[in-house]
Coordinates of C-alpha atoms in Angstrom, one line a residue:
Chain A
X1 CA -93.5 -43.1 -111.3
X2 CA -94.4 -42.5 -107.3
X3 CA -95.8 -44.8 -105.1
X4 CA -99.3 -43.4 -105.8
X5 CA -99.2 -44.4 -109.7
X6 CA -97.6 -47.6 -108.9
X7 CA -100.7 -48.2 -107.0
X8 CA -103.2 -46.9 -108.7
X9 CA -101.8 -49.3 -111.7
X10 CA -101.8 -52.3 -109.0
X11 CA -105.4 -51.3 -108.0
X12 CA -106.2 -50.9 -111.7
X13 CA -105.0 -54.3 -113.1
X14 CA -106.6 -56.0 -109.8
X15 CA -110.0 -54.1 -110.5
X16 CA -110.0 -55.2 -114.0
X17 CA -109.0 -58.7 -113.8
X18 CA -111.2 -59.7 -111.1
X19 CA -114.0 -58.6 -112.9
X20 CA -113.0 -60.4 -116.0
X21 CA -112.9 -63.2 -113.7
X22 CA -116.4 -62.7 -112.2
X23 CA -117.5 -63.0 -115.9
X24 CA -115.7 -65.7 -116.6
X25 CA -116.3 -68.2 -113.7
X26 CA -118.6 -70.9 -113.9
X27 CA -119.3 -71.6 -110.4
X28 CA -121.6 -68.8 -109.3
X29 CA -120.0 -68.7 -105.8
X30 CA -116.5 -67.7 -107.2
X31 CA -118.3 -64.9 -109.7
X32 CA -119.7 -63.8 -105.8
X33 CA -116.3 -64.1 -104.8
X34 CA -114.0 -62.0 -107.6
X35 CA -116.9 -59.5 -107.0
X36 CA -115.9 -58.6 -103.4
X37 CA -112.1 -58.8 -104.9
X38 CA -113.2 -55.9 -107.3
X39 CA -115.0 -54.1 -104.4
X40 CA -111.9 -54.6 -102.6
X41 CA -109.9 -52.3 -105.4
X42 CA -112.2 -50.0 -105.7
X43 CA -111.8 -49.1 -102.6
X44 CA -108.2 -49.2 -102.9
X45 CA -109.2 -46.3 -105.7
X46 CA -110.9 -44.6 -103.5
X47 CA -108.2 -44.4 -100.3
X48 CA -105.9 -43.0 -103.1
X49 CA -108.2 -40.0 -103.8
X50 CA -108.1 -39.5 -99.9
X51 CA -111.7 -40.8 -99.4
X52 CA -111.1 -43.0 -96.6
X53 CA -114.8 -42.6 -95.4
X54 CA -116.2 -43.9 -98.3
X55 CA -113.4 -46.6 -99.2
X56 CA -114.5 -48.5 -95.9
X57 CA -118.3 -47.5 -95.9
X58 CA -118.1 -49.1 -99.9
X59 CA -116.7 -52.2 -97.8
X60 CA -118.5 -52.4 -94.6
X61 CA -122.3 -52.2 -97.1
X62 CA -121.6 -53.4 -100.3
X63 CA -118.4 -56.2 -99.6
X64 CA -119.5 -56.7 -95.8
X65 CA -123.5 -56.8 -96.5
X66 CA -124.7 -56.9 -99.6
X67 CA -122.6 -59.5 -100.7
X68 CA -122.9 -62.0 -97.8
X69 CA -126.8 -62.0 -98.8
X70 CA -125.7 -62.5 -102.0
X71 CA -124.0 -65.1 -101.2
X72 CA -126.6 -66.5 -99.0
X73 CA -128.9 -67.0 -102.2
X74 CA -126.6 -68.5 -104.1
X75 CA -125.4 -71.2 -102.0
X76 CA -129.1 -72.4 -101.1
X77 CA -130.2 -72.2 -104.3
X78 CA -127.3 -74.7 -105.0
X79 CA -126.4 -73.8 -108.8
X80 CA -124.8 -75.8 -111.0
X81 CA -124.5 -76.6 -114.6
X82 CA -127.9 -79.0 -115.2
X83 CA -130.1 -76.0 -113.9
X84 CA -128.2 -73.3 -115.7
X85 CA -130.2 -72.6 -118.6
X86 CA -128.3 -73.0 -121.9
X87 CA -128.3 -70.4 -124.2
X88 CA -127.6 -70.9 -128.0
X89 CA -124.9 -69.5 -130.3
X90 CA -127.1 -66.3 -131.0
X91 CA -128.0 -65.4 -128.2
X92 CA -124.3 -65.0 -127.2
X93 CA -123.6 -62.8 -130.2
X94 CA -126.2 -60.5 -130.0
X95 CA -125.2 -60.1 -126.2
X96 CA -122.2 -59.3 -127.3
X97 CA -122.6 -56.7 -129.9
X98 CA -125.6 -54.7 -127.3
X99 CA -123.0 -54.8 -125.1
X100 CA -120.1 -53.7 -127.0
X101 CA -122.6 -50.7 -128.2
X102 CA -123.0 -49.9 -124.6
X103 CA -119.6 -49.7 -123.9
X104 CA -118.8 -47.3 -126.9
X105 CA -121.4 -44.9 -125.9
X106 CA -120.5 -44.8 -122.3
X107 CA -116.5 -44.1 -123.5
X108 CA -117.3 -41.8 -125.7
X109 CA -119.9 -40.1 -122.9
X110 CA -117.3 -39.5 -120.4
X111 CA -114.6 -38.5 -122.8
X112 CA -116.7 -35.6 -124.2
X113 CA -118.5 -34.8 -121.0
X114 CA -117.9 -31.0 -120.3
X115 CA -117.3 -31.8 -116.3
X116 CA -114.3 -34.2 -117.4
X117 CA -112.8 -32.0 -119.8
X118 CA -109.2 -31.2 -118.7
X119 CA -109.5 -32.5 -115.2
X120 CA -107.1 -35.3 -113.7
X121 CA -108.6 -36.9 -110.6
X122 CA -106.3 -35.1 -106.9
X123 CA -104.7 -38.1 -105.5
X124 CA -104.3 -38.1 -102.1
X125 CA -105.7 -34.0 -101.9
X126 CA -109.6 -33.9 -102.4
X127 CA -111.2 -33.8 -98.7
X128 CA -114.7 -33.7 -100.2
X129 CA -114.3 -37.8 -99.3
X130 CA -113.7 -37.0 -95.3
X131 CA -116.2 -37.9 -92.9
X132 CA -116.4 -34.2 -91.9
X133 CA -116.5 -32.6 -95.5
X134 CA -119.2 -35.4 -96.7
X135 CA -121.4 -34.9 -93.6
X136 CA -121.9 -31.6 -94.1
X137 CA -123.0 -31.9 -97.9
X138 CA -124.8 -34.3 -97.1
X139 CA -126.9 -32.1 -94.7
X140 CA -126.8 -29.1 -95.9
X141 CA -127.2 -28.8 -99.5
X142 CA -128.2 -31.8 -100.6
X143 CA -130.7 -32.3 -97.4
X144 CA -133.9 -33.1 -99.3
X145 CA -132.8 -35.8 -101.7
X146 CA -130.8 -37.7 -98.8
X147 CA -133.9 -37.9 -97.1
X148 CA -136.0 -38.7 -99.4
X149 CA -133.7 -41.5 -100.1
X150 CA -133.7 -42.8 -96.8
X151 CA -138.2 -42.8 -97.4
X152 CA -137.0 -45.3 -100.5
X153 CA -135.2 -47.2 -97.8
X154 CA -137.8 -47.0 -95.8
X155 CA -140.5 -48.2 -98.1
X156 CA -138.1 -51.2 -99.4
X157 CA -137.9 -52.1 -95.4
X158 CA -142.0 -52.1 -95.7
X159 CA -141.8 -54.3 -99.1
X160 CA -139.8 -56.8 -97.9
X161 CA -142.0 -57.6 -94.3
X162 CA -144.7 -58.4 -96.4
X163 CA -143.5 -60.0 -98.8
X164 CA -142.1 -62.2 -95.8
X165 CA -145.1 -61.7 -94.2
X166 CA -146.9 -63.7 -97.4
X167 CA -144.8 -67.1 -97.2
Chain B
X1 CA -85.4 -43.4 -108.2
X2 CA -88.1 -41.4 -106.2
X3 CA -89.5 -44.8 -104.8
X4 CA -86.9 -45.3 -102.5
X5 CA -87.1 -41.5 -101.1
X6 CA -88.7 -42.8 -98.6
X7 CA -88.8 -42.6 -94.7
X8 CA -87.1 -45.9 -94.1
X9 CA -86.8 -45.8 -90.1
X10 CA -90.4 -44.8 -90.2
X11 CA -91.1 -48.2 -92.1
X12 CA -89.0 -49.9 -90.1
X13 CA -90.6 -48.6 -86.9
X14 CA -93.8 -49.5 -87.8
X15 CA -93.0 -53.3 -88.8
X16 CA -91.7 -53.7 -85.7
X17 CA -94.5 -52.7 -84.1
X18 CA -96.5 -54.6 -86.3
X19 CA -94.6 -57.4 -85.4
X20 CA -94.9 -56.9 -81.8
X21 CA -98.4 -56.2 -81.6
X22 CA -99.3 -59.5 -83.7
X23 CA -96.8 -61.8 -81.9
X24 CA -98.0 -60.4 -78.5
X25 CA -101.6 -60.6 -79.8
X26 CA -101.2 -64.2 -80.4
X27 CA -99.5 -65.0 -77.5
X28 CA -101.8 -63.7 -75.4
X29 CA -104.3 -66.2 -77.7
X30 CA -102.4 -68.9 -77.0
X31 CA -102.5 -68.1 -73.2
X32 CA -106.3 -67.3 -73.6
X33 CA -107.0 -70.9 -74.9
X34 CA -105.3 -72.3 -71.5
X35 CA -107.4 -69.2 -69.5
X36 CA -110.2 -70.8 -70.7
X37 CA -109.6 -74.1 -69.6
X38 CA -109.0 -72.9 -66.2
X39 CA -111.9 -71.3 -65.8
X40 CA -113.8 -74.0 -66.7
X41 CA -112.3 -76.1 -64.4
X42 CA -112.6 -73.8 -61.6
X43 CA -116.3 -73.1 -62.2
X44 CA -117.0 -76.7 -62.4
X45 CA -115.2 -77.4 -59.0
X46 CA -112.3 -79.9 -60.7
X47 CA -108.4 -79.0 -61.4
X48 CA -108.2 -78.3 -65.1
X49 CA -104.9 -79.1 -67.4
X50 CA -101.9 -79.1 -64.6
X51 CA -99.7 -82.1 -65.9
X52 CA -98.0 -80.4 -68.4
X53 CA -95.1 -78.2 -66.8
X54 CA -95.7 -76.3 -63.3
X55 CA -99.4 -75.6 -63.1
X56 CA -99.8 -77.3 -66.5
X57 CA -98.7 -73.9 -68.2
X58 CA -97.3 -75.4 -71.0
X59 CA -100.8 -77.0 -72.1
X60 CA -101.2 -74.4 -75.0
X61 CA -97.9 -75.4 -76.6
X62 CA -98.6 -79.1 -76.3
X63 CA -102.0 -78.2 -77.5
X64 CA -100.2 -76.4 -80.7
X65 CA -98.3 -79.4 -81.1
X66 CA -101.1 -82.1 -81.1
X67 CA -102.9 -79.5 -83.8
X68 CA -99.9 -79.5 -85.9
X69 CA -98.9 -83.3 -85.7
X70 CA -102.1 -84.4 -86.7
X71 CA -103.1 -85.7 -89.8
X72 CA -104.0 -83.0 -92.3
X73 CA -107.6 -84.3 -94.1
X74 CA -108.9 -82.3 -97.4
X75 CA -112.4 -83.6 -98.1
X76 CA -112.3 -85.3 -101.6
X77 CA -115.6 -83.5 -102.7
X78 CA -114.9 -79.9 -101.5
X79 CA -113.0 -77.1 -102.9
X80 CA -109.5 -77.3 -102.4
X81 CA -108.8 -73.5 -102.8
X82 CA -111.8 -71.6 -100.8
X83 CA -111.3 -75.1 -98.2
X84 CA -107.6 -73.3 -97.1
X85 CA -109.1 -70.1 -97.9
X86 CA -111.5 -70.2 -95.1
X87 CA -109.6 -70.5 -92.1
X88 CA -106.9 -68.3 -93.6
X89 CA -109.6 -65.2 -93.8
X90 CA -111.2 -66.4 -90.4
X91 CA -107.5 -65.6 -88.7
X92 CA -106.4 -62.9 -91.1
X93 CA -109.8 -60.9 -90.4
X94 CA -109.4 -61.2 -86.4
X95 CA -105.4 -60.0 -86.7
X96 CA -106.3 -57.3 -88.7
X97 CA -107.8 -55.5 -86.2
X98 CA -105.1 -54.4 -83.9
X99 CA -103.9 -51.8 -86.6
X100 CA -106.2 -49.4 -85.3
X101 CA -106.2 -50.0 -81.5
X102 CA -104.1 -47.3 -79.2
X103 CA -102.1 -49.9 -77.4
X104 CA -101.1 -46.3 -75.6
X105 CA -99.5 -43.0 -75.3
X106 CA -96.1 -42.7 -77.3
X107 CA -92.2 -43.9 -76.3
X108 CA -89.7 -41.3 -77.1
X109 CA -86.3 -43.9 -78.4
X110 CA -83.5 -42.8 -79.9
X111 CA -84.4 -39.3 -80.3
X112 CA -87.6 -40.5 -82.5
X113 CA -91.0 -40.3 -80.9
X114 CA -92.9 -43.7 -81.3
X115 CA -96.9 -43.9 -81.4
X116 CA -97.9 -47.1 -80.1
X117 CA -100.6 -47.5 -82.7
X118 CA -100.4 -48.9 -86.2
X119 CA -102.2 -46.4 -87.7
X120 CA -104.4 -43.8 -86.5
X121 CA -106.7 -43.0 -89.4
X122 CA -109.4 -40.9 -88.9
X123 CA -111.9 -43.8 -89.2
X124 CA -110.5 -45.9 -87.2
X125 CA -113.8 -47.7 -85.5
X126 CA -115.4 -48.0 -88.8
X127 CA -112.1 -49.8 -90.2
X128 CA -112.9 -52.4 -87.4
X129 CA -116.5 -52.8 -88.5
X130 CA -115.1 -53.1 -91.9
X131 CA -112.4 -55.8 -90.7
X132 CA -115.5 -57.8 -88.6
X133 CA -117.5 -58.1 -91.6
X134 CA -114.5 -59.1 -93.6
X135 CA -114.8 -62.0 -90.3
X136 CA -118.4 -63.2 -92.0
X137 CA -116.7 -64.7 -94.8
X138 CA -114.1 -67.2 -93.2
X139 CA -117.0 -69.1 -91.7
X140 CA -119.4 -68.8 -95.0
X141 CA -116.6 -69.6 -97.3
X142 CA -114.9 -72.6 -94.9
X143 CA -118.8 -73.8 -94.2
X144 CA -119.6 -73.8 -97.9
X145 CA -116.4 -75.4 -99.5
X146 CA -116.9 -78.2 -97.1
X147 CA -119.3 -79.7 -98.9
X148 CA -121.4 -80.7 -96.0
X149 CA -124.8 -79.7 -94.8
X150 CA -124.3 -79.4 -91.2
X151 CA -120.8 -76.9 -91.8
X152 CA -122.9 -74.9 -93.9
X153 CA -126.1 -74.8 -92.0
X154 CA -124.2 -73.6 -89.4
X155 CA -122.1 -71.2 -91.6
X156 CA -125.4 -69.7 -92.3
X157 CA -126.3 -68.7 -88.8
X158 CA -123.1 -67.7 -88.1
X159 CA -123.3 -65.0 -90.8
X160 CA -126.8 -63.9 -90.0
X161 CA -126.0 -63.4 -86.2
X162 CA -123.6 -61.7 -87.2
X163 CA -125.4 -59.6 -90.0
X164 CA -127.9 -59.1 -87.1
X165 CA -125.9 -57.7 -84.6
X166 CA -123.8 -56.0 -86.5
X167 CA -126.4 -53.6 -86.8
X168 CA -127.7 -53.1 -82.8
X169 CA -123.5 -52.9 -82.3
X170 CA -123.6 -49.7 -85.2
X171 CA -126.2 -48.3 -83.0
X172 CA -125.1 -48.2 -79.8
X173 CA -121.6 -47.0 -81.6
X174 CA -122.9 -44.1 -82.7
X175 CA -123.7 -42.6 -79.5
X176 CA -120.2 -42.8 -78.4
X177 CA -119.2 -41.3 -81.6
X178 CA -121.7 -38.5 -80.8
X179 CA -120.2 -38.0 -77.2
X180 CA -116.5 -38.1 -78.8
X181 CA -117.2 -36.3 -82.1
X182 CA -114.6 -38.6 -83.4
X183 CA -113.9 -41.5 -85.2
X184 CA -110.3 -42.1 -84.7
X185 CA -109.7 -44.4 -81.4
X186 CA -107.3 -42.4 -80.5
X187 CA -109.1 -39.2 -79.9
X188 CA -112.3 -41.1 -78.7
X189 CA -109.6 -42.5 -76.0
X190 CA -108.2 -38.9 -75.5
X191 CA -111.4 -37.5 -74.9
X192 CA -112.0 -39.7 -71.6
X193 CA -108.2 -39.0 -70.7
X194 CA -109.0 -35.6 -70.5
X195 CA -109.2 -33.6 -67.1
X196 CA -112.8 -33.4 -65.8
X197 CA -114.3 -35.9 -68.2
X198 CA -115.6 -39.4 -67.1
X199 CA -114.8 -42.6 -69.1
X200 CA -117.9 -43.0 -71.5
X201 CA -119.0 -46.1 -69.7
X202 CA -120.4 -43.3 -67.1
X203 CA -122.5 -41.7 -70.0
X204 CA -123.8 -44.6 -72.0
X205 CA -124.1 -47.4 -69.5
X206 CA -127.2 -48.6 -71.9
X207 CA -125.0 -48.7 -75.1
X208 CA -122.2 -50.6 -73.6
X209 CA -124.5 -53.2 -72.5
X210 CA -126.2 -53.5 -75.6
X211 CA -122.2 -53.3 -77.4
X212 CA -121.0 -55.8 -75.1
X213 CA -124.0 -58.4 -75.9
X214 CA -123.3 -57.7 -79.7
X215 CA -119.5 -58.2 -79.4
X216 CA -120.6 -61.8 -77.3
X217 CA -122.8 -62.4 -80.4
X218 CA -120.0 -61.4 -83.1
X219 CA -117.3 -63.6 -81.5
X220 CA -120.2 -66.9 -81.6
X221 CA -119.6 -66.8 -77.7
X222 CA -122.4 -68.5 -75.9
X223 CA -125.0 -67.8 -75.4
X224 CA -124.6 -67.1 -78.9
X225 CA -122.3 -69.8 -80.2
X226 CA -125.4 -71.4 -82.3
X227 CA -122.9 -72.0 -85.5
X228 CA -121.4 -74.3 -83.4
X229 CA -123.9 -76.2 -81.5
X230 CA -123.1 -79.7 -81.1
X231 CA -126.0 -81.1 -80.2
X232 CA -127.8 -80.4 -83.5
X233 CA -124.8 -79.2 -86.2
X234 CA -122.0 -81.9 -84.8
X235 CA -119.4 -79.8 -84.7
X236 CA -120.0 -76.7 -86.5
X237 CA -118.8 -74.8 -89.9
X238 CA -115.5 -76.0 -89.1
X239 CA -116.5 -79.9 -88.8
X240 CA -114.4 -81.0 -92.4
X241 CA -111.6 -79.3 -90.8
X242 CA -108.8 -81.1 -88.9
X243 CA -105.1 -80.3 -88.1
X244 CA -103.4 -76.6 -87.7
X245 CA -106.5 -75.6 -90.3
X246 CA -109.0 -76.2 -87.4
X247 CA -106.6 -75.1 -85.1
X248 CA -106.8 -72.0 -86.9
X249 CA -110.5 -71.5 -86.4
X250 CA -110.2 -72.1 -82.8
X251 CA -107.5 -69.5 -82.5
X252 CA -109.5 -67.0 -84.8
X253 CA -112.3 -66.8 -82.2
X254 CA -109.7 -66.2 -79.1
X255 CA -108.3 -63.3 -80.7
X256 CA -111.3 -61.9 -81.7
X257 CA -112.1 -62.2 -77.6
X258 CA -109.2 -60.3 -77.2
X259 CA -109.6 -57.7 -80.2
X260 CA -113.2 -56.7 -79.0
X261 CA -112.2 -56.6 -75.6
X262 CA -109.5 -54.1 -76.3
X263 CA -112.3 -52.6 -78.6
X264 CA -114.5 -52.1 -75.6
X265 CA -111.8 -50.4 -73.2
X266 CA -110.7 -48.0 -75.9
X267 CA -114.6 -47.2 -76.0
X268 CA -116.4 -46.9 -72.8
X269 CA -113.7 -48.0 -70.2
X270 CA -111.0 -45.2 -71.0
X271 CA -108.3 -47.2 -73.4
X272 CA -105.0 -47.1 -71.5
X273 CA -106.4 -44.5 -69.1
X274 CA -105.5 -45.5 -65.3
X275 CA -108.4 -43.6 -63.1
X276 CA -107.0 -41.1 -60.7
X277 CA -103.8 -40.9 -62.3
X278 CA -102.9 -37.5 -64.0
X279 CA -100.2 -39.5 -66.8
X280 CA -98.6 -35.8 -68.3
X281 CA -97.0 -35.3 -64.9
X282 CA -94.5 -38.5 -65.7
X283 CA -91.9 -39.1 -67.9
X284 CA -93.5 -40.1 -71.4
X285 CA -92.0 -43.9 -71.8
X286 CA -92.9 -44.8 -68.0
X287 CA -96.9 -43.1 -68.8
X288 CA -96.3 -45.4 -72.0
X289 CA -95.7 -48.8 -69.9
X290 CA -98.6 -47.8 -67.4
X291 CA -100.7 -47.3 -70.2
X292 CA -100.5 -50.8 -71.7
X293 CA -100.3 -52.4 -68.5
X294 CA -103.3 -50.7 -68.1
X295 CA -105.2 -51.7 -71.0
X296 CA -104.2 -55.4 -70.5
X297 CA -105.4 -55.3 -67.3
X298 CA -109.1 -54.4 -69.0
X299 CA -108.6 -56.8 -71.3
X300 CA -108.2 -59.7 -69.1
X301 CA -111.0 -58.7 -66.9
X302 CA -113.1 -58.6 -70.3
X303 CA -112.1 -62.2 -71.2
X304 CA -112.6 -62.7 -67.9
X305 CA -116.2 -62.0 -68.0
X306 CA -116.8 -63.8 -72.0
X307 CA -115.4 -67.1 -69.8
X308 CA -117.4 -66.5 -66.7
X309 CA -120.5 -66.1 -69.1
X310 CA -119.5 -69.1 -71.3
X311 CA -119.6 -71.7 -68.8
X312 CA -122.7 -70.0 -66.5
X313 CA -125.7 -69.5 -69.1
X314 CA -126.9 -72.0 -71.4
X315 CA -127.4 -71.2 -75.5
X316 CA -130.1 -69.7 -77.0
X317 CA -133.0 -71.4 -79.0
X318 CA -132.1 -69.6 -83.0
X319 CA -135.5 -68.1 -82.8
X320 CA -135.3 -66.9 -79.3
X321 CA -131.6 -65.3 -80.8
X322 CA -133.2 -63.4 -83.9
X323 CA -136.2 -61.6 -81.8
X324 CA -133.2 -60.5 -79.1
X325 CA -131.4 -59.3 -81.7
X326 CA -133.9 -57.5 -83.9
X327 CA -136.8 -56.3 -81.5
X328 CA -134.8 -56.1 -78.1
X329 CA -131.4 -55.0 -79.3
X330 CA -132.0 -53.0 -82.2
X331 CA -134.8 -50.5 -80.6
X332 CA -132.8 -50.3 -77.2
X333 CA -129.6 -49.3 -79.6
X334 CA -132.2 -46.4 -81.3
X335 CA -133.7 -45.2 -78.0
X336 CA -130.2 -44.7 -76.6
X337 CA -129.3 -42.6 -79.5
X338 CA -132.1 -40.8 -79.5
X339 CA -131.8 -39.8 -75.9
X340 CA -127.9 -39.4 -76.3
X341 CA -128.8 -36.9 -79.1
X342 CA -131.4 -35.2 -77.5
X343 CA -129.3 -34.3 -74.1
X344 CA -126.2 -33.2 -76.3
X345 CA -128.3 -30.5 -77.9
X346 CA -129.7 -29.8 -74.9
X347 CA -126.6 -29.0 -73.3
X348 CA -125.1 -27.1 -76.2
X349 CA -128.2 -25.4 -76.2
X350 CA -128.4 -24.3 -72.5

């Protein structure tokens, strides 16, 4: 074992635990909480594969961001167990078997996938991750759908000024 | 074992300089707390703290002392965990920063050849943008787990001023990064360093104004220090607080001064650059002092200015806060780019 599989087994166990524990928390701001742990490993994963741009650009949107607003809603809708709707016995079952289903056919998608077949992921290699490498995909060949994603950005900016617009 | 084939002076190089930089950092802090004070006192026209020791300089450590004497209060009704969490992330966030910074060139010491820098990755600003937004959550997390309306009205400003201007800072960044073609500090530092090239305060006067109001906004400096109005939230997020937990807070907010102040030289004012001075043509650990008596230098004369501006303007009304920051801030930032962009290509193109 090298430093790099010690850490990617640190960064594993921490991934997987914190989101058991956003599942298992009943206070909605600690799920918010584990959440931004997991992001937090994740990125960890993604340092390792020597994809430092995106490690801190998954922080900076998704952990910075996304998850403060998150955390906004949450805390002003004030939560708690009276107006958490309870759900009977049934419902939890069949919840569970859908979502064991779901989990079989993604496992069994990526093992038989013919992109994964016989490839380990390059730790601490790839460059495809660096700002420079990523920049130029980016605009170059895959110029259209990145801008066409930015017009779904775009259109999501409109939705939301008129939805506040409406209140 | 292969773990411990390992460059061990290189390890222990670097926590020593860890250690230094974070000591110093909060020293300086603690310093910066008593700088304030003085100012004050000198802008209103009265002494200031001068009982304790020769020109009262020993007023932070009797401060430190009070904080740590007092009694230590955890609100029955709040969340013991995320209440010591808070503060702990608040000071954490702000330390973390100085990993990045160029403090300046390298030391050459028993035969090795020393960076003074933590780490120069080759995303260095963004790691700070990371790092601030990591900030956000000390106040929303202490605000919220003090299970008081006024800490967490005000831990909601705090986080969307800072959401806010988080975004007109990005902007104005980016047209140093497209000056620099860099993100490491280092390099953006080397660039101005270089013979024949300016300090990039010359190029983007615009965006350092528009970065310095953001960095006033991001450390809740007034005029911006809404999450902490008294008149209308008491005291703040950070009202439940009390003892070295507050204390911590308090000191969270000077070293963020002090963090975006060294931010700001490394960016537009030339890092540990000293003007007129060609550094190659002395002996690398003498350029090496210059240099961070250089950059202290700025970074007085920043916190200088965040004092001078502190105790000068009054605070802004919330609403009046929002419309700077989204329809003043935000399309200046975007104008600036664009017209950094456009002369760029010109220039490569003629």
């Amino acid at each position: 074992m090298n430093i790099t599989q010690i850490l990617f087994f640190l960064l594993s166990a921490m991934a997987i635990f914190s989101a058991i524990m956003v599942l298992v928390s009943r206070n909605p701001v600690h799920s918010v909480l584990w959440l931004i742990a997991v992001f937090f490993a994740i990125s960890g994963h993604y340092i390792l594969l020597n994809a430092q741009f995106l490690a801190i650009v998954n922080l900076i949107v998704y952990a910075g961001a996304i998850m403060v607003l998150f955390l906004f809603v949450i805390m002003l809708m004030n939560l708690n167990k009276d107006t958490e709707p309870k759900k009977n016995i049934w419902m939890k079952l069949a919840g569970v078997v859908s979502g064991g289903c779901f989990l079989m056919v993604l496992i069994s998608l990526v093992r038989q996938a013919a992109d994964m077949q016989g490839k380990a992921a390059q730790t601490g290699v790839g460059d495809i991750g660096l700002i420079k490498n990523l920049g130029k995909a980016l605009f170059s060949d895959f110029v259209v759908p990145f801008e066409i994603s930015s017009v779904l950005f775009l259109s999501a900016m409109v939705g939301a000024v008129v939805i506040g617009k409406k209140a | 074992m292969t773990i411990l084939a390992f460059d061990w002076a290189l390890l222990i190089e670097k926590l020593v300089l860890i250690a230094i930089i974070v000591f110093g950092s909060l020293g300086i802090a603690l310093y910066t707390t008593f700088a304030e004070r003085k100012v004050a006192a000198i802008l209103q026209d009265r002494p200031g703290p001068n009982r304790a020791g020769p020109f009262g300089l020993l007023q932070p450590f009797a401060d430190g002392l009070k904080l740590i004497m007092k009694e230590e209060i955890i609100p029955n009704t709040s969340n013991k965990v995320l209440f010591i969490l808070g503060p702990a992330m608040a000071m954490t966030a702000a330390l973390m920063t100085c990993a990045v910074i160029p403090w300046s060139s390298h030391v050459e010491l028993f035969d090795r050849k020393i960076e003074l820098q933590i780490a120069d990755i080759n995303i260095g600003i963004l790691y700070v943008f990371g790092v601030v937004s990591m900030g956000v959550y000390g106040i929303m997390i202490g605000g919220w787990a003090s299970n008081n309306k006024f800490s967490l009205m005000a831990a909601l400003r705090g986080a969307s001023q800072a959401i806010s201007y988080e975004l007109a800072m990005g902007l104005a960044l980016i047209a140093v990064l497209m000056l620099s073609g860099s993100l490491s500090l280092k390099t953006i530092v080397g660039e101005q360093m270089a013979q024949g090239n300016l300090w990039n305060i010359a190029y983007q006067p615009l965006g350092f104004l528009i970065f310095f109001v953001c960095a006033l906004a991001e450390c809740n400096r007034t005029p911006f220090d809404l999450p902490e109005a008294e008149n209308e939230l008491n005291f703040g997020y950070h009202q439940e607080y009390s003892s070295m937990k507050l204390g911590f807070y308090l000191f969270a907010e000077y070293v963020n001064m002090i963090m975006s102040s060294a931010i700001m030289a490394c960016l537009y004012f030339g890092g540990y650059d000293v003007p007129f001075l060609d550094e190659s043509t002395l002996a690398p650990n003498i350029a090496a002092l210059i240099g961070v008596g250089a950059l202290l230098v700025k970074i007085v004369i920043f916190i200088f200015i965040f004092m001078w501006i502190r105790w000068t303007i009054p605070r802004f009304r919330y609403d009046q806060l929002m419309n700077l920051g989204w329809k003043t801030m935000i399309p200046l930032a975007l104008a600036n780019m664009l017209i950094t962009g456009a002369v760029i290509l010109w220039r490569a193109g003629g």
